[in-house]
Structure formats: C-alpha cells, structure tokens
Coordinates of C-alpha atoms in Angstrom, one line a residue:
M1 CA -5.8 5.8 -3.4
V2 CA -6.7 8.7 -5.7
G3 CA -5.9 6.5 -8.8
D4 CA -8.1 3.8 -7.5
F5 CA -11.0 6.3 -7.1
F6 CA -10.7 7.4 -10.7
D7 CA -10.5 3.8 -11.9
Q8 CA -13.7 3.0 -10.0
L9 CA -15.4 6.1 -11.3
K10 CA -14.6 5.2 -14.9
S11 CA -15.5 1.5 -14.6
R12 CA -18.9 2.2 -12.9
S13 CA -19.8 4.8 -15.5
K14 CA -18.5 2.8 -18.4
G15 CA -16.0 5.5 -19.2
Y16 CA -18.5 8.4 -19.5
A17 CA -18.1 10.1 -16.1
S18 CA -15.6 12.8 -15.3
M19 CA -14.8 14.9 -12.3
E20 CA -13.6 18.4 -11.9
Y21 CA -11.7 19.6 -8.9
S22 CA -9.5 22.5 -7.7
F23 CA -6.5 22.3 -5.5
I24 CA -7.1 23.9 -2.1
G25 CA -3.7 23.2 -0.5
Y26 CA -1.7 20.7 1.4
K27 CA -2.6 19.2 4.8
E28 CA -0.3 17.6 7.3
S29 CA -1.0 13.9 8.1
D30 CA 0.6 11.1 10.0
L31 CA 2.0 9.0 7.1
I32 CA 4.6 6.3 7.4
K33 CA 6.5 4.3 4.8
L34 CA 5.7 0.6 4.8
D35 CA 8.5 -1.6 3.4
V36 CA 8.2 -5.2 2.5
L37 CA 11.0 -7.6 3.3
I38 CA 11.2 -11.0 1.6
N39 CA 13.9 -13.3 3.0
G40 CA 15.4 -10.3 4.8
D41 CA 15.8 -8.2 1.6
G42 CA 13.8 -5.1 1.0
V43 CA 11.5 -5.2 -2.1
E44 CA 11.2 -1.5 -3.2
P45 CA 8.4 -1.9 -5.7
L46 CA 6.1 -3.2 -2.9
S47 CA 6.9 -0.3 -0.6
T48 CA 4.0 2.1 0.0
I49 CA 3.1 5.1 2.1
V50 CA 0.1 4.7 4.3
H51 CA -1.6 6.5 7.1
K52 CA -0.3 5.5 10.6
D53 CA -3.8 4.3 11.7
K54 CA -4.1 1.9 8.8
A55 CA -0.5 0.6 8.6
Y56 CA -1.1 -2.6 10.6
S57 CA -4.1 -3.7 8.5
V58 CA -2.5 -2.8 5.2
G59 CA 0.8 -4.6 6.2
R60 CA -1.1 -7.7 7.4
A61 CA -3.2 -7.9 4.2
L62 CA -0.1 -7.5 2.0
T63 CA 1.8 -10.2 3.8
Q64 CA -1.2 -12.6 3.7
K65 CA -1.5 -12.0 -0.1
L66 CA 2.3 -12.5 -0.6
K67 CA 2.1 -15.8 1.4
E68 CA -0.5 -17.0 -1.0
L69 CA 1.4 -15.9 -4.2
I70 CA 4.9 -17.0 -3.3
P71 CA 5.3 -20.7 -4.2
R72 CA 6.1 -23.0 -1.3
Q73 CA 9.8 -24.1 -1.1
M74 CA 11.6 -26.8 0.8
F75 CA 12.8 -24.1 3.1
K76 CA 11.2 -21.1 4.9
V77 CA 11.0 -17.8 3.2
P78 CA 10.2 -15.1 5.8
I79 CA 7.8 -12.3 4.7
Q80 CA 8.0 -9.2 6.8
V81 CA 6.7 -5.6 6.8
S82 CA 8.8 -2.8 8.3
L83 CA 7.5 0.6 9.2
F84 CA 9.4 3.8 9.0
F85 CA 8.1 6.9 10.6
A86 CA 8.7 10.4 9.2
A87 CA 11.4 11.1 11.8
D88 CA 13.3 7.9 10.7
M89 CA 13.4 8.9 7.0

C-alpha cells in the first residue's frame, strides 16, 4: 500500500515530487494473512496481509484475476483463498 502510494506520487509528478515524513509509532490493527491456494497447494508469493474489513473484497478480486490468467485445462483447477487470523498464526 505504501509502495503503491509512492509509485503513484512519482508517476503523477513525472518523478519530481518527494515527500518527507517522520515516524510517530506503531498502531494496533485487525490484520489477517490471506493465502492463495491453487489446486489445493498454497502459493506463498501470492500471500498478502490485509485488513480484516477488506479481506473478502481483496480475496475475491485476486481469485477473479487468477481465473482470467490461468489457462483453461481439460480438468478443473480450483482457485481458493484462505484467511488466517492473528490468533491462528
């Protein structure tokens, strides 16, 4: 998320903008780990940590995109998203 912000800042300003900030501390948040399972196997590079409120929409968007990208086969390839709450990790 933060990386995406800086990418957008640089692209919109044609590389001339910069931003200065100072660290004010850590805040607790309801984050969960979103794992992607393809054909029952976890795909670690596609795993991400998202806020609990946005987990469903992010997981659904990710599975829809994977459905478009993975070529059709003569057999079914299940694409699933699994959520792990902080207590489960």
